[in-house]
PDB file of C-alpha atoms and ligand atoms in Angstrom:
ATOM      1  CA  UNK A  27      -9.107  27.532   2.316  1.00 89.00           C
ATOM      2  CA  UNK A  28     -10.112  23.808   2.377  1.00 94.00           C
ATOM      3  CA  UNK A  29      -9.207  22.036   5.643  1.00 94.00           C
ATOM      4  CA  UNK A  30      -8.875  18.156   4.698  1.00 97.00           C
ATOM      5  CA  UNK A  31      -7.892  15.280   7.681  1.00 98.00           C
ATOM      6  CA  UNK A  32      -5.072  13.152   5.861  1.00 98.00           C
ATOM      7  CA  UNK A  33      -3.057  10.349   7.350  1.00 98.00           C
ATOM      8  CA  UNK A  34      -4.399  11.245  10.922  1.00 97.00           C
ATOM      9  CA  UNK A  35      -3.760  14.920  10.539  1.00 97.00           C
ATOM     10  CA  UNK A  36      -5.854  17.686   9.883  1.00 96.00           C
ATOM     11  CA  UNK A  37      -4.458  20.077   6.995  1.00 95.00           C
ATOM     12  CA  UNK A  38      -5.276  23.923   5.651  1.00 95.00           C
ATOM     13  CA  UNK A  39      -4.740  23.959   2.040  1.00 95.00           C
ATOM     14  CA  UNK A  40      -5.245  27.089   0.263  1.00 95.00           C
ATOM     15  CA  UNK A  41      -6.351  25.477  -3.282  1.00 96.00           C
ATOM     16  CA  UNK A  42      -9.325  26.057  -5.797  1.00 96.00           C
ATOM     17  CA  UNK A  43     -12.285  23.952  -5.093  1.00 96.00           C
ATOM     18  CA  UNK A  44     -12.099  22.143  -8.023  1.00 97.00           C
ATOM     19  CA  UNK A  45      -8.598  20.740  -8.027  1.00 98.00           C
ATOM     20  CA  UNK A  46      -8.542  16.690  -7.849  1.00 98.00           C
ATOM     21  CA  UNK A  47      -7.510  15.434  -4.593  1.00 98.00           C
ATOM     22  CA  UNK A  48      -4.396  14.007  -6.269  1.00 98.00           C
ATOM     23  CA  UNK A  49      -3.175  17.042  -7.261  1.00 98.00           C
ATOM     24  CA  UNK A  50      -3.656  18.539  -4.100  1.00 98.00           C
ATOM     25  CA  UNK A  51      -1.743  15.408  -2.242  1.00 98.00           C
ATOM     26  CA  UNK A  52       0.776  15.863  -5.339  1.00 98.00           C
ATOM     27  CA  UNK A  53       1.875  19.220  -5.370  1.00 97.00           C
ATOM     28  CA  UNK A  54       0.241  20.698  -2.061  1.00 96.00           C
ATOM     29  CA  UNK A  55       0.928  18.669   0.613  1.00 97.00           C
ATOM     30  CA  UNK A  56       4.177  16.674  -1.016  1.00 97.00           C
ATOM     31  CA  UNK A  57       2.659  13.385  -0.845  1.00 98.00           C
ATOM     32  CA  UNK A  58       4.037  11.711  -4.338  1.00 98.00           C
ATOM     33  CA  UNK A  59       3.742   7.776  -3.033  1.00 98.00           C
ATOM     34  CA  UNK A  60       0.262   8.630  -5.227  1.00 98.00           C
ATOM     35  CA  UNK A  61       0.154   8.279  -8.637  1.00 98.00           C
ATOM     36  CA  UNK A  62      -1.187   9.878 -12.100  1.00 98.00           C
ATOM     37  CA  UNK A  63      -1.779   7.306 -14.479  1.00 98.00           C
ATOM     38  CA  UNK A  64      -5.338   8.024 -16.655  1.00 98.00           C
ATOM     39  CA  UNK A  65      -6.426  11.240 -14.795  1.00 98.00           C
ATOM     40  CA  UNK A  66      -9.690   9.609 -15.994  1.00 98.00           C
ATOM     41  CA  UNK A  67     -10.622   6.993 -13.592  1.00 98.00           C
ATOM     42  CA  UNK A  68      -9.822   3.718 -15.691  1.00 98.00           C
ATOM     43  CA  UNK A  69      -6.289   2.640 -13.889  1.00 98.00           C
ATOM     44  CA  UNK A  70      -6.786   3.536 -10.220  1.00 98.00           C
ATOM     45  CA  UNK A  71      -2.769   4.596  -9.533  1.00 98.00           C
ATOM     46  CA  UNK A  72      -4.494   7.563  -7.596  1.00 98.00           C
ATOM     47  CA  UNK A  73      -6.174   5.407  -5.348  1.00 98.00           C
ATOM     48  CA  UNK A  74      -6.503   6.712  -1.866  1.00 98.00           C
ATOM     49  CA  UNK A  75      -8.975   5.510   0.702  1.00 98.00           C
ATOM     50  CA  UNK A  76     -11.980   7.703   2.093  1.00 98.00           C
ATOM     51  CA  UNK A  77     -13.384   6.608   5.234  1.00 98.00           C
ATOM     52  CA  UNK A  78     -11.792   3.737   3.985  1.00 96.00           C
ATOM     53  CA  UNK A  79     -13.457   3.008   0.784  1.00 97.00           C
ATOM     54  CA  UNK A  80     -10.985   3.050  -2.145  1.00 98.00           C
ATOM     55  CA  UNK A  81     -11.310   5.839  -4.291  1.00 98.00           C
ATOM     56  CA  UNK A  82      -9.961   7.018  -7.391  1.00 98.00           C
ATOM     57  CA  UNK A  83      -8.672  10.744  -6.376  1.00 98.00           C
ATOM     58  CA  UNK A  84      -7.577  11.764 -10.010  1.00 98.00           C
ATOM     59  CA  UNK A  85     -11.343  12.924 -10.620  1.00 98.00           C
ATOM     60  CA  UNK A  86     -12.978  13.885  -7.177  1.00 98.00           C
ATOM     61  CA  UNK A  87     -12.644  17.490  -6.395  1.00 98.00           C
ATOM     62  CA  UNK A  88     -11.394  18.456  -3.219  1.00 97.00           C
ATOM     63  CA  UNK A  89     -14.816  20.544  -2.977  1.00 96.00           C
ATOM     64  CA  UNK A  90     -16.532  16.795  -2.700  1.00 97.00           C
ATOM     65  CA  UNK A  91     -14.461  15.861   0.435  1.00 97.00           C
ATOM     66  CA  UNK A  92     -17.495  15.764   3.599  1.00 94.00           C
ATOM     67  CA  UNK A  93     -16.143  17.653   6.461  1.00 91.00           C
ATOM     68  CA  UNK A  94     -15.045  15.021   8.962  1.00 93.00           C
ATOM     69  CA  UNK A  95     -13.970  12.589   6.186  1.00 98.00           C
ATOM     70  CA  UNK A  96     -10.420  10.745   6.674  1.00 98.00           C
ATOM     71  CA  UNK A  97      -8.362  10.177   3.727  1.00 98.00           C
ATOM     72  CA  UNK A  98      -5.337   7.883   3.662  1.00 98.00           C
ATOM     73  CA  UNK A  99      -2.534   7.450   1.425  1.00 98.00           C
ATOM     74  CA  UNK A 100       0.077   5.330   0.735  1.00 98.00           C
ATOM     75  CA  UNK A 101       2.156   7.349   3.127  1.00 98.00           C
ATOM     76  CA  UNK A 102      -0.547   6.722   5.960  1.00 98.00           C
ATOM     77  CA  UNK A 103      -1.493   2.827   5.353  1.00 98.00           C
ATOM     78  CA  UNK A 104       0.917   1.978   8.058  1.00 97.00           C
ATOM     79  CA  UNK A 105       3.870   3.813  10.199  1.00 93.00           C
ATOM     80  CA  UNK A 106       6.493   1.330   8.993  1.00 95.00           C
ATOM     81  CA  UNK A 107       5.052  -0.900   6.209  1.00 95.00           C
ATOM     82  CA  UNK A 108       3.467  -3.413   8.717  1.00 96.00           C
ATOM     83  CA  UNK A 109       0.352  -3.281   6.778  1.00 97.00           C
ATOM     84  CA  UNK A 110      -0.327  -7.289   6.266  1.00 97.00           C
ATOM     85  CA  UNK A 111      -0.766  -6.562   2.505  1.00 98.00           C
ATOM     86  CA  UNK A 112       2.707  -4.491   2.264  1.00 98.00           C
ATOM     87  CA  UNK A 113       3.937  -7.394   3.827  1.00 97.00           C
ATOM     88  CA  UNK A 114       2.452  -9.695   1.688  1.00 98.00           C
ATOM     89  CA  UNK A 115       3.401  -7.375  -1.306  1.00 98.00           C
ATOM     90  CA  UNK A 116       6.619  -7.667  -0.131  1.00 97.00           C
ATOM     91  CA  UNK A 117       6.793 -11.411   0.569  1.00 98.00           C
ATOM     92  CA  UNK A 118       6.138 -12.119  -2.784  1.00 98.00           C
ATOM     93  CA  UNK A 119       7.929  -9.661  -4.855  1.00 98.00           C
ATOM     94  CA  UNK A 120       4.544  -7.957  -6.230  1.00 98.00           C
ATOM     95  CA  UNK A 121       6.248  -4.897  -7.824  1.00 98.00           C
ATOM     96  CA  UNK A 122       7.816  -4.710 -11.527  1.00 98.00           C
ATOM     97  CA  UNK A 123       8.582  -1.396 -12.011  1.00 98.00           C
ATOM     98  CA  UNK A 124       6.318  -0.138  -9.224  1.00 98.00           C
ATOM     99  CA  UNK A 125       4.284   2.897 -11.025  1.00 98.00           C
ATOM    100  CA  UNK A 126       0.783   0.877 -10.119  1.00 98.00           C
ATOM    101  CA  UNK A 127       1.941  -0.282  -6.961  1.00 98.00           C
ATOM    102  CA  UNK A 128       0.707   2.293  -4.851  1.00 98.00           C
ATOM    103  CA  UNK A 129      -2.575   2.478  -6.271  1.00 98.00           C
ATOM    104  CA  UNK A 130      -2.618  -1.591  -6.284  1.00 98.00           C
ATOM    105  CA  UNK A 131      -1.992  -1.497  -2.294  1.00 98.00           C
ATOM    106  CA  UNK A 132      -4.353   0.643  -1.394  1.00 98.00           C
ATOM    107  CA  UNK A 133      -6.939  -0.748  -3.940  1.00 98.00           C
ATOM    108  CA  UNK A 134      -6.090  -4.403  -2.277  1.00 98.00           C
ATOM    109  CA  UNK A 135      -6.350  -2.743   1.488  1.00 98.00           C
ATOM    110  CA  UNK A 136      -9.325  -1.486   0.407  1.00 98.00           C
ATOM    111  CA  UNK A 137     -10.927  -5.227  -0.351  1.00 98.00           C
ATOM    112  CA  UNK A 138      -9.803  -6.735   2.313  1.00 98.00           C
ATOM    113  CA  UNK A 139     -11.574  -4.236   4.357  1.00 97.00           C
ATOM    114  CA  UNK A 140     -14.782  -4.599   2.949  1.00 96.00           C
ATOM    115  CA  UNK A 141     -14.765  -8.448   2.544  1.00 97.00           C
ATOM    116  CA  UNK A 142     -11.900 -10.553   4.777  1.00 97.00           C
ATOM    117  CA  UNK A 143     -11.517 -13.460   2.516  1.00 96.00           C
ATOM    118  CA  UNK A 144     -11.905 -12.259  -1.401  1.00 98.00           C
ATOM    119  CA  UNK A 145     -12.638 -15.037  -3.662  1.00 97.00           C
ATOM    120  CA  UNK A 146     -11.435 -15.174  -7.398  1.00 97.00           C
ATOM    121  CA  UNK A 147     -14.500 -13.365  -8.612  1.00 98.00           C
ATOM    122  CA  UNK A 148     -14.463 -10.583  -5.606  1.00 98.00           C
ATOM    123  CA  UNK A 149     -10.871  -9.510  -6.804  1.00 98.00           C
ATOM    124  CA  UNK A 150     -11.600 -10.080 -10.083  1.00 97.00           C
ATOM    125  CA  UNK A 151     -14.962  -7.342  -9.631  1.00 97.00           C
ATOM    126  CA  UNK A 152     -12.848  -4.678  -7.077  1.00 96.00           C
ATOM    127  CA  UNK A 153      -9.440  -4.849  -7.949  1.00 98.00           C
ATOM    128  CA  UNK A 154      -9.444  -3.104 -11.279  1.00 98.00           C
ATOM    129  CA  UNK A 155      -6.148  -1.335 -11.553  1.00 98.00           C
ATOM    130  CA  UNK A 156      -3.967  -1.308 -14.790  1.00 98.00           C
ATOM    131  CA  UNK A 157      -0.535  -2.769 -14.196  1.00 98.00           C
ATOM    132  CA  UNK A 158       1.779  -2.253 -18.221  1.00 98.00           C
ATOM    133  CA  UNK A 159       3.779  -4.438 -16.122  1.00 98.00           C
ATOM    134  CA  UNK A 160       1.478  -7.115 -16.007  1.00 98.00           C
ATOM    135  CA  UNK A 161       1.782  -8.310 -11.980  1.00 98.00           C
ATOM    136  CA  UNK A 162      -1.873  -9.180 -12.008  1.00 98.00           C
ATOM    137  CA  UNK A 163      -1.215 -13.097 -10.751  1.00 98.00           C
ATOM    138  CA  UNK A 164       1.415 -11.609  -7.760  1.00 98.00           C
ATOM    139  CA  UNK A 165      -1.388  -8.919  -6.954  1.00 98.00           C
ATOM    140  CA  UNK A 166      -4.201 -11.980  -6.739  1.00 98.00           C
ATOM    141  CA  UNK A 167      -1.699 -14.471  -4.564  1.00 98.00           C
ATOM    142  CA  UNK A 168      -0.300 -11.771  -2.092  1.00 98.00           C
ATOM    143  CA  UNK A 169      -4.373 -10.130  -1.703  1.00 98.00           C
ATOM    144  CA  UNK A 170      -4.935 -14.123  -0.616  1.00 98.00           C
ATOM    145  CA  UNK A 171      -1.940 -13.718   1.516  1.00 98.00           C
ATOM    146  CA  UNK A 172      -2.411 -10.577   3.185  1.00 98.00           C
ATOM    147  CA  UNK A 173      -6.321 -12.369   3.888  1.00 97.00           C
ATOM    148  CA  UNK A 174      -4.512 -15.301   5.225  1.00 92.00           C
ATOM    149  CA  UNK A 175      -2.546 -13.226   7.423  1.00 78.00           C
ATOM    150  CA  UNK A 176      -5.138 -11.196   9.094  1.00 74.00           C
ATOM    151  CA  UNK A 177      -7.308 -14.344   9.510  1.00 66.00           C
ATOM    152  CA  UNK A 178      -3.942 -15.422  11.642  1.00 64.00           C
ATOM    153  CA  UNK A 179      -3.762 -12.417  13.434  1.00 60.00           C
ATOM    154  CA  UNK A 180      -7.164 -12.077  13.944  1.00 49.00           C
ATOM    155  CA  UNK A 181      -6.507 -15.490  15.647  1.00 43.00           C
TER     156      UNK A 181
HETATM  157  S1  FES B   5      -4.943   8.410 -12.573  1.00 87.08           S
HETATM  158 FE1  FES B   5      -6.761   8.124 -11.483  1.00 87.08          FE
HETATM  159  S2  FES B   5      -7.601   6.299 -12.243  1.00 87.08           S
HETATM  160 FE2  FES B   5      -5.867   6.686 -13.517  1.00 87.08          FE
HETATM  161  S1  FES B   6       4.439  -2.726 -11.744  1.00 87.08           S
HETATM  162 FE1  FES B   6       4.839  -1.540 -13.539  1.00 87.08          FE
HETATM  163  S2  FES B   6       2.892  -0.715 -14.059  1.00 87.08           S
HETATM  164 FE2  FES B   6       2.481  -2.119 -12.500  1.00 87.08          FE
END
């Protein structure tokens, strides 16, 4: 029995140690907004955050999950999409046909966490996802949005 805190709420999973986290939000808990694209690190769909940090969940085993540690999903980001960059995303029509998108968000959430105000470069270094669809330049404007928009709220 692993007990994991996810999207505010602490959860019992009965699941071998080893499983990736994604399969455990997957098929455990029911939380599909999280994708499988790679299951080898290189796209990021599976991103989820970790105290915050994004994190690639196809290859961490639940067993490497610190007691105490919060993860967040796409499902947890915000209670009703108010999240300035799933506004942004929406603003500007990010999404083609969406499959990246989660791991995008939460990869672009992630950045703007750690630094306020990405430049060029700072995207260019953290925001590594794959997109087949090929949003990259509606990723990089609404990330400059969503920075925009907490700097206004921020006030
Ligand atoms: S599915 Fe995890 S990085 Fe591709
Ligand atoms: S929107 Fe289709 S893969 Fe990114």
């Amino acid at each position: 029995m692993i007990r994991l805190n996810i999207n505010g709420s602490d959860r019992e999973i009965e699941v071998d140690p080893e499983t990736p986290l994604l399969w455990t939000l997957r098929e455990d808990l029911g939380l599909t907004g999280t994708k499988y694209g790679c299951g080898i690190a290189q796209c990021g769909a599976c991103t989820v955050h970790i105290d915050g940090v994004a994190t690639r969940s196809c290859v961490l085993p639940v067993s490497a999950i610190e007691p105490g540690q919060k993860i967040v999903t796409i499902e947890g980001l915000s209670a009703d999409g108010s999240h300035p960059v799933q506004q942004a995303w929406l603003e500007l029509d990010v999404p083609q046909c969406g499959y990246c998108q989660s791991g995008m968000i939460m990869a672009a959430a992630g950045l703007l966490s750690q630094i306020p105000n990405p430049t060029d470069d700072d995207i260019n270094t953290e925001i590594t996802n794959i997109c087949r669809c090929g949003t990259y330049n509606r990723v990089r404007a609404a990330i400059k949005l969503a920075a925009q928009d907490n700097g206004t709220q921020r006030g």
